[in-house]
PDB file of C-alpha atoms in Angstrom:
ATOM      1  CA  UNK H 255       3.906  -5.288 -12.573  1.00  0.00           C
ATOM      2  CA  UNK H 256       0.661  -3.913 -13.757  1.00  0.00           C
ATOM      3  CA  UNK H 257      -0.180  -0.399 -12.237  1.00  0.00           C
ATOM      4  CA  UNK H 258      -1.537  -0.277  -8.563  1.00  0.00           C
ATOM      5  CA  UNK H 259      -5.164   0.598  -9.901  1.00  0.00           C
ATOM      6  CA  UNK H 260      -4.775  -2.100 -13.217  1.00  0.00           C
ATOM      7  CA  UNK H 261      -3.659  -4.910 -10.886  1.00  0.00           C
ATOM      8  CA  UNK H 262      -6.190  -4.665  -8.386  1.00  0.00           C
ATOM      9  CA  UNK H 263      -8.918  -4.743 -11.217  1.00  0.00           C
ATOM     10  CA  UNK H 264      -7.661  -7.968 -12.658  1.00  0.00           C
ATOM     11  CA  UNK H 265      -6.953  -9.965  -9.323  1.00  0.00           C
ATOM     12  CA  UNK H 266      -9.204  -9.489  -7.684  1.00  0.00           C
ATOM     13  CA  UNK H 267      -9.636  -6.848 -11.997  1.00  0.00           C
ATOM     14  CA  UNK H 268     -17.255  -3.894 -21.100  1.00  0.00           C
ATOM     15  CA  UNK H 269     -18.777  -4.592 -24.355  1.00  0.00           C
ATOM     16  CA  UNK H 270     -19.506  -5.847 -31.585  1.00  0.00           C
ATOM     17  CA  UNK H 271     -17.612  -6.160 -34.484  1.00  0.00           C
ATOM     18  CA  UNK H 272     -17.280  -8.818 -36.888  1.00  0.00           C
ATOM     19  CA  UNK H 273     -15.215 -11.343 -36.153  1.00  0.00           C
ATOM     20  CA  UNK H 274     -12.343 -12.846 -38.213  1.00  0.00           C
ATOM     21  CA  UNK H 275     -11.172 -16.000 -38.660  1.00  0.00           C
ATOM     22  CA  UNK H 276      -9.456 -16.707 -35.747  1.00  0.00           C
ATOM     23  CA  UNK H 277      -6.698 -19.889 -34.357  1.00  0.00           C
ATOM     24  CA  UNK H 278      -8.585 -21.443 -31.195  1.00  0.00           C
ATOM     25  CA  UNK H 279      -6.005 -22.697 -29.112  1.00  0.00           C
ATOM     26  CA  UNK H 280      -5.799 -26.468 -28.862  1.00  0.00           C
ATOM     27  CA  UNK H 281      -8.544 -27.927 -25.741  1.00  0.00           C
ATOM     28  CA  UNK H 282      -7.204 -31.357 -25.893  1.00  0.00           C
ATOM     29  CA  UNK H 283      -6.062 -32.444 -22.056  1.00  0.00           C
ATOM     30  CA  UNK H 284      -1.904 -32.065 -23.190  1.00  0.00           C
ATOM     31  CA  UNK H 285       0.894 -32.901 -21.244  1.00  0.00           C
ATOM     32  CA  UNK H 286       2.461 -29.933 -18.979  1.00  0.00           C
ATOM     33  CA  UNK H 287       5.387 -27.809 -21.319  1.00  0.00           C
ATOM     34  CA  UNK H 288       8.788 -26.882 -19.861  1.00  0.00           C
ATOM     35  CA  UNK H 289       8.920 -25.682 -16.881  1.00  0.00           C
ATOM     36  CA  UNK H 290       9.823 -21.742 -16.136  1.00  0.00           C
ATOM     37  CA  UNK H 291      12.388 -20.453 -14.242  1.00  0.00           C
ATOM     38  CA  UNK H 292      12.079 -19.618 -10.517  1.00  0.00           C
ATOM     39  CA  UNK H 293      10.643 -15.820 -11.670  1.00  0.00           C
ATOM     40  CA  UNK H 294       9.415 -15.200  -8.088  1.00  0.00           C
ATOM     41  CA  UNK H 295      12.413 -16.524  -5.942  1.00  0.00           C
ATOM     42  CA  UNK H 296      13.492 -20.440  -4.987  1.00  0.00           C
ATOM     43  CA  UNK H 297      10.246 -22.313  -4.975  1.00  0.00           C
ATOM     44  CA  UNK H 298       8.131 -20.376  -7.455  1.00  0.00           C
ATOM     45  CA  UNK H 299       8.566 -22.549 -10.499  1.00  0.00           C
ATOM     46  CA  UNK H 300       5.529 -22.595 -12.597  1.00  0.00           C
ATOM     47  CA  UNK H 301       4.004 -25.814 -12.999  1.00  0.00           C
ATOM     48  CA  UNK H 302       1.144 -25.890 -15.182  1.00  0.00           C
ATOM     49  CA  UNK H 303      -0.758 -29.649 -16.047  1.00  0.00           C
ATOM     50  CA  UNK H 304      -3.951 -28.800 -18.020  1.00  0.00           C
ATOM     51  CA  UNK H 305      -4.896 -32.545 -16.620  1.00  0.00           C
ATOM     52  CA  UNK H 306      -5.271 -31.006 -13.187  1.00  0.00           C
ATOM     53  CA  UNK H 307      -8.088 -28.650 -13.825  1.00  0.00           C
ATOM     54  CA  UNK H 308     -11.116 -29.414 -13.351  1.00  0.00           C
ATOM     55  CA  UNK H 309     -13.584 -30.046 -16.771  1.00  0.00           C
ATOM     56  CA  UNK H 310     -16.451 -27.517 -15.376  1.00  0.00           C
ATOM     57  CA  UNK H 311     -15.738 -23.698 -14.839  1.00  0.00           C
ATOM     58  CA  UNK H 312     -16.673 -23.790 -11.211  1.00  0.00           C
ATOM     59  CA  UNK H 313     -14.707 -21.888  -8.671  1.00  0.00           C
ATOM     60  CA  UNK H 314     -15.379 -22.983  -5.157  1.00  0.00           C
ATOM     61  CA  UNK H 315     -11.941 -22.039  -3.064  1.00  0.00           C
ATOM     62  CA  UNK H 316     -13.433 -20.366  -0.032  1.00  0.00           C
ATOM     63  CA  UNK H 317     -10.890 -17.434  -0.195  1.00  0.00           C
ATOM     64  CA  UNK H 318     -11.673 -16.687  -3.704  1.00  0.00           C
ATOM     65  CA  UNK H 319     -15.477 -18.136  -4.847  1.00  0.00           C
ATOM     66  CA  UNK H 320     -16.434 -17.156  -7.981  1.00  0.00           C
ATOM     67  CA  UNK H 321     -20.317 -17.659  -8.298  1.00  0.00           C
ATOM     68  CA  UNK H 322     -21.721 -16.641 -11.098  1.00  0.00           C
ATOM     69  CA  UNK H 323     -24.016 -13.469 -10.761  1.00  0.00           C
ATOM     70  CA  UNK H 324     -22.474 -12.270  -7.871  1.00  0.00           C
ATOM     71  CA  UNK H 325     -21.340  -8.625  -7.853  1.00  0.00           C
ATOM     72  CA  UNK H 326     -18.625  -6.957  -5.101  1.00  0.00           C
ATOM     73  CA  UNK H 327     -17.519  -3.433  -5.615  1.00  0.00           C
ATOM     74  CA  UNK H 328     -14.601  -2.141  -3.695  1.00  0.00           C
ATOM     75  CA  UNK H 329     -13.719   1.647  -3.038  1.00  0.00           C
ATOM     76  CA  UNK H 330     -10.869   3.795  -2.034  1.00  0.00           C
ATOM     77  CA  UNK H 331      -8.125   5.796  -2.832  1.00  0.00           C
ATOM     78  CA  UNK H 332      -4.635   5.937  -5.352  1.00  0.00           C
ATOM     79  CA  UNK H 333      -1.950   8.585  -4.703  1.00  0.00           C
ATOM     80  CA  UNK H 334       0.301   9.422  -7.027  1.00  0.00           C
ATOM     81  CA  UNK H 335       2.630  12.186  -8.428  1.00  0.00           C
ATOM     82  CA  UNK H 336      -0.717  13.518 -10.285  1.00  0.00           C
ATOM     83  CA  UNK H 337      -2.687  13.522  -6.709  1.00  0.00           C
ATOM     84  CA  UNK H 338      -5.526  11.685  -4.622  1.00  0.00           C
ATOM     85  CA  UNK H 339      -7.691  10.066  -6.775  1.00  0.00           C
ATOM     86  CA  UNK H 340     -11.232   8.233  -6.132  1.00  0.00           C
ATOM     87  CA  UNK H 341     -10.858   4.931  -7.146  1.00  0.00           C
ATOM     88  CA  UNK H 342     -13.717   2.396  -7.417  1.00  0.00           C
ATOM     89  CA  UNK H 343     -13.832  -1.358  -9.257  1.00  0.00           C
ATOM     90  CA  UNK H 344     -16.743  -3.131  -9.955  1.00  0.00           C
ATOM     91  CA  UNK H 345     -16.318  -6.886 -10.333  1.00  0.00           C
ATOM     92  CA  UNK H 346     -18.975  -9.017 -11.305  1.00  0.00           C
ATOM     93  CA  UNK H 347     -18.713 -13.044 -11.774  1.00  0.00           C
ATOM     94  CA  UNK H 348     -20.670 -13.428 -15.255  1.00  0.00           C
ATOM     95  CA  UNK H 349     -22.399 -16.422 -16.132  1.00  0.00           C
ATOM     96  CA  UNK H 350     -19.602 -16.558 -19.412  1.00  0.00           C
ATOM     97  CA  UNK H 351     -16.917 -19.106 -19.685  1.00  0.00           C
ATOM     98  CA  UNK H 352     -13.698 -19.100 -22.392  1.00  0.00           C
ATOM     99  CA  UNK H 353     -11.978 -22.176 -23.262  1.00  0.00           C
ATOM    100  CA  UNK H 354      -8.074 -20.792 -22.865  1.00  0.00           C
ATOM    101  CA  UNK H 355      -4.944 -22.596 -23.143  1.00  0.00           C
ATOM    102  CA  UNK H 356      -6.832 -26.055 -23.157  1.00  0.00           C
ATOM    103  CA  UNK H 357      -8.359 -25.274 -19.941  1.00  0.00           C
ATOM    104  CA  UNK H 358     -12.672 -24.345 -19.505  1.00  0.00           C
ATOM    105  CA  UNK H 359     -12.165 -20.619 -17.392  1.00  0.00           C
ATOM    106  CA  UNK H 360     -14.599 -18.417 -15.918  1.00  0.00           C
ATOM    107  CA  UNK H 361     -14.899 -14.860 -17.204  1.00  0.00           C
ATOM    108  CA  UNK H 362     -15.055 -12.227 -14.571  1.00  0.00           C
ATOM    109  CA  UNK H 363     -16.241  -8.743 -15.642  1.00  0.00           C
ATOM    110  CA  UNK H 364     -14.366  -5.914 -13.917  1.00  0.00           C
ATOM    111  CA  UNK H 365     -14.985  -1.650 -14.494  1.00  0.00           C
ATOM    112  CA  UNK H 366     -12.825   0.193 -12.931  1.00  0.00           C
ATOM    113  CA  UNK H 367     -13.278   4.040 -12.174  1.00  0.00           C
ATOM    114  CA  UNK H 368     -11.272   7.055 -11.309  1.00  0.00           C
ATOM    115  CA  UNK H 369     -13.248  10.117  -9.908  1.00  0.00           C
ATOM    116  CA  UNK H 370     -16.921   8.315 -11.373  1.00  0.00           C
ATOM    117  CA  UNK H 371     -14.703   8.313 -14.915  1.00  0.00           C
ATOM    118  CA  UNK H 372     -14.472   4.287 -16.340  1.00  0.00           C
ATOM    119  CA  UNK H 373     -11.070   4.132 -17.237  1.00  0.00           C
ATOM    120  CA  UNK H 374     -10.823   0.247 -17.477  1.00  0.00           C
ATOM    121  CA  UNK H 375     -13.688  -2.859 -18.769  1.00  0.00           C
ATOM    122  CA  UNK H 376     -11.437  -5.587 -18.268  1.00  0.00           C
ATOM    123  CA  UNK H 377     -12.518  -9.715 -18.961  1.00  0.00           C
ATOM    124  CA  UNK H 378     -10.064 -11.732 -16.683  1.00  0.00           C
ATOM    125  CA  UNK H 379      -9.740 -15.466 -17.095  1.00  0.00           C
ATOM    126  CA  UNK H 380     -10.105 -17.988 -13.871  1.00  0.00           C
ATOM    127  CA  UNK H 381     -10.426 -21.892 -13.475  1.00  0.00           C
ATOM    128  CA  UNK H 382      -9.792 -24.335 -10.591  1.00  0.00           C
ATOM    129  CA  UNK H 383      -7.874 -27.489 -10.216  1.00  0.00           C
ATOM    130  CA  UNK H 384      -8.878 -30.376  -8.740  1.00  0.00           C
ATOM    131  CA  UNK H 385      -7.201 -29.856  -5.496  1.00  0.00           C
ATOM    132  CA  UNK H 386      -9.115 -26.262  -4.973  1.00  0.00           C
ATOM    133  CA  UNK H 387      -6.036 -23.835  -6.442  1.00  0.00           C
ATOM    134  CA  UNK H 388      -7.467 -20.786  -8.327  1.00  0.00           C
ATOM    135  CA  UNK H 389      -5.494 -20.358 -11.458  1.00  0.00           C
ATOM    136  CA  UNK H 390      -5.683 -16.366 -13.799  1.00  0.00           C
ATOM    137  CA  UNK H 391      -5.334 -17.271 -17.674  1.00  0.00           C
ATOM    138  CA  UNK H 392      -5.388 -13.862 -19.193  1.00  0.00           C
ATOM    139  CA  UNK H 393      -6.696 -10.994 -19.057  1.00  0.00           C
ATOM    140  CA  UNK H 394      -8.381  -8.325 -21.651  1.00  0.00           C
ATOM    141  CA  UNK H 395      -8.360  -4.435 -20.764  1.00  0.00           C
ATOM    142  CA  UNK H 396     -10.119  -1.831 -22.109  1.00  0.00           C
ATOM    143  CA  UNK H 397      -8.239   1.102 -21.979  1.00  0.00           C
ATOM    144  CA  UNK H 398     -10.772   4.353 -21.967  1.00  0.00           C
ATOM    145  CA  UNK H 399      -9.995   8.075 -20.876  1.00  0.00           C
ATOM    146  CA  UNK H 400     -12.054  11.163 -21.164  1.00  0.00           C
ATOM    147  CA  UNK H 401     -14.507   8.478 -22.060  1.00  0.00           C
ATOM    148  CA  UNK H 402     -12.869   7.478 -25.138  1.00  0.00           C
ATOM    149  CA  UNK H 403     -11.768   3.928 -25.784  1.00  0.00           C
ATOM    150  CA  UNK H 404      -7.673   4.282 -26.210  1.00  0.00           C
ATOM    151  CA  UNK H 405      -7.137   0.334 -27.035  1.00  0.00           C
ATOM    152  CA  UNK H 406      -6.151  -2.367 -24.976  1.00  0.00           C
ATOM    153  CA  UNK H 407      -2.074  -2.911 -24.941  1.00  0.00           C
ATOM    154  CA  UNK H 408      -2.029  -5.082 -21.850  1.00  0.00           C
ATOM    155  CA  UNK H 409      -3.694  -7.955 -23.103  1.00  0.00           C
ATOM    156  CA  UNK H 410      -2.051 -11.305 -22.423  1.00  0.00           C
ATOM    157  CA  UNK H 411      -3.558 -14.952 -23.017  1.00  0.00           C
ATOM    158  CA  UNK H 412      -1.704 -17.679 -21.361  1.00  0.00           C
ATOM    159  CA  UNK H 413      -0.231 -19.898 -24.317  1.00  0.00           C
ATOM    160  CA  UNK H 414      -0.205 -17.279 -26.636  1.00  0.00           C
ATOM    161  CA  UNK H 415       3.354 -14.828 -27.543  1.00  0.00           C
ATOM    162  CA  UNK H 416       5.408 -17.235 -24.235  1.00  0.00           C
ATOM    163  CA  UNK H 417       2.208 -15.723 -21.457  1.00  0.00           C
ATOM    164  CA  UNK H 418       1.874 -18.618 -18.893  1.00  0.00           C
ATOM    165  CA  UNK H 419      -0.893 -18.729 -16.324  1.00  0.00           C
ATOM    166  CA  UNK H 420      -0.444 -18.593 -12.803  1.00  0.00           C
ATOM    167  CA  UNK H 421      -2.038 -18.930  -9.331  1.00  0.00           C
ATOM    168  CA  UNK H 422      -4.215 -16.535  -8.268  1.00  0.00           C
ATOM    169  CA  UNK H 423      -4.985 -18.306  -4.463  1.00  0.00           C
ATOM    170  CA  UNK H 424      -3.673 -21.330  -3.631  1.00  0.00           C
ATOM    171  CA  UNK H 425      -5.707 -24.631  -2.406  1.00  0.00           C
ATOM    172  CA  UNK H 426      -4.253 -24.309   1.155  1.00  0.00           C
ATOM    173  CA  UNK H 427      -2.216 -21.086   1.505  1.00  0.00           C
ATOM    174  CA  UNK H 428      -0.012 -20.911   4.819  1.00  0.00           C
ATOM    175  CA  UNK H 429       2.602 -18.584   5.834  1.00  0.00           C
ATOM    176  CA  UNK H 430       5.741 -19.459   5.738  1.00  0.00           C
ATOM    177  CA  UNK H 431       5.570 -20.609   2.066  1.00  0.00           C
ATOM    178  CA  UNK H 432       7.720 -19.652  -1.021  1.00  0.00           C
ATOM    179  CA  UNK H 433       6.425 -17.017  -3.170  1.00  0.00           C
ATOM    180  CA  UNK H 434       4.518 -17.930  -6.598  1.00  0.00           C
ATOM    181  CA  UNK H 435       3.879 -16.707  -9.965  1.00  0.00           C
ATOM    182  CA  UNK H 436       0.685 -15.423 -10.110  1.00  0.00           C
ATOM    183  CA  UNK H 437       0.739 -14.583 -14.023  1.00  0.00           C
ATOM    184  CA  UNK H 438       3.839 -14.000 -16.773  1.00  0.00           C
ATOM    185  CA  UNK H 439       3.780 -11.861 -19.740  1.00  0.00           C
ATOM    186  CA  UNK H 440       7.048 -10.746 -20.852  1.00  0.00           C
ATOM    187  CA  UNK H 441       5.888  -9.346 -24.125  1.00  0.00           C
ATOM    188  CA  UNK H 442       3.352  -6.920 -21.725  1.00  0.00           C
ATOM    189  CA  UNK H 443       5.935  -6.647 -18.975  1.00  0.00           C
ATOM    190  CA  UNK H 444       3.700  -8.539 -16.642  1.00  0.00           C
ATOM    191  CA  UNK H 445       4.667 -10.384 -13.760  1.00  0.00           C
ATOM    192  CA  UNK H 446       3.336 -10.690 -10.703  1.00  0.00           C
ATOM    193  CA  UNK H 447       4.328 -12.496  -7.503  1.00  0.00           C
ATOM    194  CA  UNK H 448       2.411 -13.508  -4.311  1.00  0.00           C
ATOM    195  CA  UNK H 449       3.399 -14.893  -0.917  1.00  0.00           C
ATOM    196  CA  UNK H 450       1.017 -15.234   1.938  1.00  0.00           C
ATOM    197  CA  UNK H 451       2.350 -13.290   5.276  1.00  0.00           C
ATOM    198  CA  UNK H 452      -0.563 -13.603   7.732  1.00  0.00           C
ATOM    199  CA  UNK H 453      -3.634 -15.661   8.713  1.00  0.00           C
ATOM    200  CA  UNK H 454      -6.424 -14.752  11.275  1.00  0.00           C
ATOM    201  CA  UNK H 455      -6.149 -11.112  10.973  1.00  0.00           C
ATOM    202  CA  UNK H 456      -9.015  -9.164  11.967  1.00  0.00           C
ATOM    203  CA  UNK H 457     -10.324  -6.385   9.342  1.00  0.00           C
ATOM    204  CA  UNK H 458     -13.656  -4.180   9.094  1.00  0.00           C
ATOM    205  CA  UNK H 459     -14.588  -2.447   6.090  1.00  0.00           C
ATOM    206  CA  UNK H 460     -18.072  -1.088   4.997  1.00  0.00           C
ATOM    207  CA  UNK H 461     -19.489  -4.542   4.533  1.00  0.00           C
ATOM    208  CA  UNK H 462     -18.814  -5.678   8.057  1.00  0.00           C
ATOM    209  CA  UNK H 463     -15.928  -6.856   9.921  1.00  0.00           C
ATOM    210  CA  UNK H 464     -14.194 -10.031   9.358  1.00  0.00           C
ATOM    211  CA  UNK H 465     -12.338 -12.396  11.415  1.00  0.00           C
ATOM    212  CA  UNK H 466      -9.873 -15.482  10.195  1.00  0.00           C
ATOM    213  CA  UNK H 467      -8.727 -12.755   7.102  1.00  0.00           C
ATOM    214  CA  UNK H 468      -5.672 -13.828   5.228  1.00  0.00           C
ATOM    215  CA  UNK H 469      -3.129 -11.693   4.181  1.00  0.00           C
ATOM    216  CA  UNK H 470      -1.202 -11.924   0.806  1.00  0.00           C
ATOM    217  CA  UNK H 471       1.772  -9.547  -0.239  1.00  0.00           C
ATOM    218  CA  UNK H 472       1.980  -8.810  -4.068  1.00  0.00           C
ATOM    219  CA  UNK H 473       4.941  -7.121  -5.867  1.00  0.00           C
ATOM    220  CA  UNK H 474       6.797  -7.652  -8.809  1.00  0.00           C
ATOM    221  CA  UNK H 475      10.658  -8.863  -8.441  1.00  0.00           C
ATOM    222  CA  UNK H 476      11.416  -6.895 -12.038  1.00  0.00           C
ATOM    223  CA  UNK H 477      10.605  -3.974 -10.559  1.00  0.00           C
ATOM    224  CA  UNK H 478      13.373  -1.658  -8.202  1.00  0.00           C
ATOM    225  CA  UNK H 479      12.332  -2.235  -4.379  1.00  0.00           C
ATOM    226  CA  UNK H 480      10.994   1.543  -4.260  1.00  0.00           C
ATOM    227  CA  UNK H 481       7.927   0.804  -6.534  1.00  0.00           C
ATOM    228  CA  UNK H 482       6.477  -0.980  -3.216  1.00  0.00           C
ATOM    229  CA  UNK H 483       4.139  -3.754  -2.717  1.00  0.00           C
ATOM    230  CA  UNK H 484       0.895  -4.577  -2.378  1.00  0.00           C
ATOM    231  CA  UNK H 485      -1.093  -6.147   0.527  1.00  0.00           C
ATOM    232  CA  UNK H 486      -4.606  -8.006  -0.268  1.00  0.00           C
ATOM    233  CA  UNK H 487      -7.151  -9.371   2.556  1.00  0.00           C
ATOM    234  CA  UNK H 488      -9.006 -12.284   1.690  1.00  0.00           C
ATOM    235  CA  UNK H 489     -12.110 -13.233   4.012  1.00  0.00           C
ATOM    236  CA  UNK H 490     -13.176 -16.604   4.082  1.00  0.00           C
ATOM    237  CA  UNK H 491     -16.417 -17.278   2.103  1.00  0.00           C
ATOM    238  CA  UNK H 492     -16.310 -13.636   0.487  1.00  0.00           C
ATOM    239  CA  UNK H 493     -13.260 -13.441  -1.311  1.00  0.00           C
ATOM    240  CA  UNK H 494     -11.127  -9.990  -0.891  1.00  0.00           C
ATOM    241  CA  UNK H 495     -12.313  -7.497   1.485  1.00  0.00           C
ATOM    242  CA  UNK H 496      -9.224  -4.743   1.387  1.00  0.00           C
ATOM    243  CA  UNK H 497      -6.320  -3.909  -0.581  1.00  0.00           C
ATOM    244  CA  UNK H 498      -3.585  -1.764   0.966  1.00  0.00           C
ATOM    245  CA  UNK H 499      -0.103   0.082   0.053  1.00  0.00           C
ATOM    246  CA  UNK H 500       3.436  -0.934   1.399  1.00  0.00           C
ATOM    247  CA  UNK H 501       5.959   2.026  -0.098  1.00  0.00           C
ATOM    248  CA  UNK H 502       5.823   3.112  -3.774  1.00  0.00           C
ATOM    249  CA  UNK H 503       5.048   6.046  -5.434  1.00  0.00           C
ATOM    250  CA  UNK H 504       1.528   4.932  -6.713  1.00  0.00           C
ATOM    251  CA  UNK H 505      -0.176   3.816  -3.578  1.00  0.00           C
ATOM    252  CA  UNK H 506      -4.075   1.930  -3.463  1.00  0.00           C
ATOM    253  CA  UNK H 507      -5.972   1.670  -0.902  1.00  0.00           C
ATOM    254  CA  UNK H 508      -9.566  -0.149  -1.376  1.00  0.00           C
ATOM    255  CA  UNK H 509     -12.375  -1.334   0.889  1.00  0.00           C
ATOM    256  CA  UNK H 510     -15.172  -3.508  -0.038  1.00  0.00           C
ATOM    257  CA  UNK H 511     -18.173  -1.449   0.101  1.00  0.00           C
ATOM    258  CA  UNK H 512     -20.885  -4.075  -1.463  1.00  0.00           C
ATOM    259  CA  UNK H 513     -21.712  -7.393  -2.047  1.00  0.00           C
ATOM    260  CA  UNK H 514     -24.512  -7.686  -4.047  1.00  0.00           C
ATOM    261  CA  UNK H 515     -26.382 -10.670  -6.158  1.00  0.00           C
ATOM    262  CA  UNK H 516     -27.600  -9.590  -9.388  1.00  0.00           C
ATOM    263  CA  UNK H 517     -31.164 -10.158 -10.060  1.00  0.00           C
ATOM    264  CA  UNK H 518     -31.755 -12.283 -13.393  1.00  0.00           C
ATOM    265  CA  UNK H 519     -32.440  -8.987 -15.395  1.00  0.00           C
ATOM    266  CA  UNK H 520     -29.171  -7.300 -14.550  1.00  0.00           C
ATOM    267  CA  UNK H 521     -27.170 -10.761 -14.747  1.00  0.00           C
ATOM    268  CA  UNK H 522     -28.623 -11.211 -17.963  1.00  0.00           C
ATOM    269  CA  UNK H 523     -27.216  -7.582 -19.204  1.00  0.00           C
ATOM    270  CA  UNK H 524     -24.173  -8.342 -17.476  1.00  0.00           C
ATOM    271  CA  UNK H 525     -23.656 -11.127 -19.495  1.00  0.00           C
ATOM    272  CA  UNK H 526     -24.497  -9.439 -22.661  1.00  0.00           C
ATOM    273  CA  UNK H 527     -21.848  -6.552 -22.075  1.00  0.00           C
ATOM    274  CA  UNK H 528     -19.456  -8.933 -21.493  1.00  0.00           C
ATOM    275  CA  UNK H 529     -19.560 -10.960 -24.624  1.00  0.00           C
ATOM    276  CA  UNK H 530     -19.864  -7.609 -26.316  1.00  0.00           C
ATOM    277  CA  UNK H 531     -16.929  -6.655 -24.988  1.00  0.00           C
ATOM    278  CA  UNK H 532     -15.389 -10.277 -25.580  1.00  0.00           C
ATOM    279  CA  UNK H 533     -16.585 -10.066 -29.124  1.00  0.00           C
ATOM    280  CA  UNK H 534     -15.500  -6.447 -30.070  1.00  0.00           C
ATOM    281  CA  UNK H 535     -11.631  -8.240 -28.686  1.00  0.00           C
ATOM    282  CA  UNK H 536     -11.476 -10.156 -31.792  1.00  0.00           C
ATOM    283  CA  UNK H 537     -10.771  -6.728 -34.028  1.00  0.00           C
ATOM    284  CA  UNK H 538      -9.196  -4.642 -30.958  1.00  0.00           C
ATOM    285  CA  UNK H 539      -6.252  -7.712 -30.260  1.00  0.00           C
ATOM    286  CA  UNK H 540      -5.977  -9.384 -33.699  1.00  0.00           C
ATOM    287  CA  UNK H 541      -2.469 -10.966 -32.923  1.00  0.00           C
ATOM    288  CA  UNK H 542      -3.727 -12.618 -28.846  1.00  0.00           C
ATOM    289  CA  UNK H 543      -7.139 -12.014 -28.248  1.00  0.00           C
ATOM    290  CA  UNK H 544      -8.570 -13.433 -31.586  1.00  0.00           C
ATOM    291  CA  UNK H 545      -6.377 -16.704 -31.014  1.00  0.00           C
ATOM    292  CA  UNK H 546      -8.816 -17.674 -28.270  1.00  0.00           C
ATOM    293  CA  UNK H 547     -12.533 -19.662 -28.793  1.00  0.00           C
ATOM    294  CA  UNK H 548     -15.366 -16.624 -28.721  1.00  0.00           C
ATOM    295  CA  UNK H 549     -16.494 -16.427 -24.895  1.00  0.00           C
ATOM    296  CA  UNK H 550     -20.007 -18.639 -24.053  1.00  0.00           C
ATOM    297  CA  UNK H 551     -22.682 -18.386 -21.817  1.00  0.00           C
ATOM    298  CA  UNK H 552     -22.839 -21.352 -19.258  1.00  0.00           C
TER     299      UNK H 552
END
């Protein structure tokens, strides 16, 4: 499992060098590969059919809508053995979309901050099937402290060195359900689980309080039971509203504190820091990144 701080900037979780020659992977519709073990518990079989997505990049599931140019940031707290930190993510929905694993994705544009320092630009991977399931392909972090950029060692691309994709909402999530995969890296250590355990929960954060809020847990089942879980709320129409802490030693807690649609200047720079960012991956992650087609505006 990704950090408390990392994971909640990919799920949710910026910036030119010349690019290579790179291996796209294939984007012919293929038949789905073998299936994966039960990584989550009995029921949490991974079963990804390229045919089921849909051919456009739009992401419409009303607990996780991804509309381009839209902008939430979310703000808290993470305690850990080093202290209280201020913790703040900025996710924007860019108008960019990356061809990944045969599948047409949306790119979503998080920076993620500890005390007003970016320590994270990460480009995260999303599509939709058919049926309205929200799917994460991959994900590319910037690493950066004291303002320096350190590399980006997490990377994972489903397809590429055995990563597989995963759900990141379901079409109709109910309690009561097994858990699922929500992503699988082995060569990053990455695996994460989710499994919904409320509905029409009541919340109030900055931006207003919400009613009807879902509730999804989040752990990983590598991990001993002392590194905790994580709880997400997910509002109806706005997406996720508050993240909290269930045991652990590294503990998050987030509100959303801003919902904001970019005007078509700051969209349009959005955009551009993005592909910069998408570009510079080709000479940062030579072995995954640079396997995948270059990011495109939509």
């Amino acid at each position: 499992m990704a950090s408390p701080v990392r994971q909640f900037a990919a799920h949710g979780a910026a910036l030119l060098l010349a690019f290579g020659s790179l291996t796209a992977v294939s984007a012919a519709p293929a038949a789905a590969g073998p299936s994966s073990a039960e990584l989550c518990g009995p029921g949490s079989e991974i079963n990804f059919d390229r045919s089921a997505f849909q051919s456009s990049p739009e992401i419409d599931n009303k607990w996780f809508p991804l509309e381009p140019g839209m902008q939430f940031t979310t703000t808290g707290t993470v305690t850990s053995a080093d202290g209280v930190s201020e913790h703040s993510v900025v996710h924007t929905v860019t108008g960019l979309t990356k061809m990944i694993d045969g599948v047409q994705t949306r790119v979503m544009w998080d920076r993620d901050y500890d005390n007003g320092d970016l320590v994270e630009s990460e480009l995260a991977f999303f599509a939709q099937t058919r049926k309205g399931a929200v799917w994460l392909f991959g994900e590319y972090p910037e690493e950066y402290e004291n303002g320096e950029f350190t590399g980006a060692p997490s990377t994972f691309i489903s397809g590429i060195a055995k990563a597989q994709a995963g759900i990141a909402m379901q079409s109709l999530p109910r309690t009561g359900t097994p858990a699922y995969v929500q992503a699988y890296a082995p060569k990053v250590d990455f695996l994460d689980c989710g499994q919904v355990i409320k509905k029409h929960q009541r919340v109030c954060v900055p931006t207003g309080c919400y009613n009807n809020v879902l509730v999804i847990d989040e752990y990983n089942p590598l991990e001993p039971p002392e590194a905790g879980h994580q709880r997400k709320y997910y509002s109806a129409g706005t997406g996720l509203v508050k993240v909290t802490a269930v045991g652990g030693p590294d503990q998050e807690f987030m509100d959303l504190v801003e919902v904001k649609k970019l005007s078509a200047a700051e969209f349009a720079e959005a955009n551009a820091q993005a592909l910069e960012q998408d570009a510079r991956g080709y000479e940062v992650s030579r072995s995954v990144y640079a396997k995948t087609p270059p990011a495109q505006l939509d």
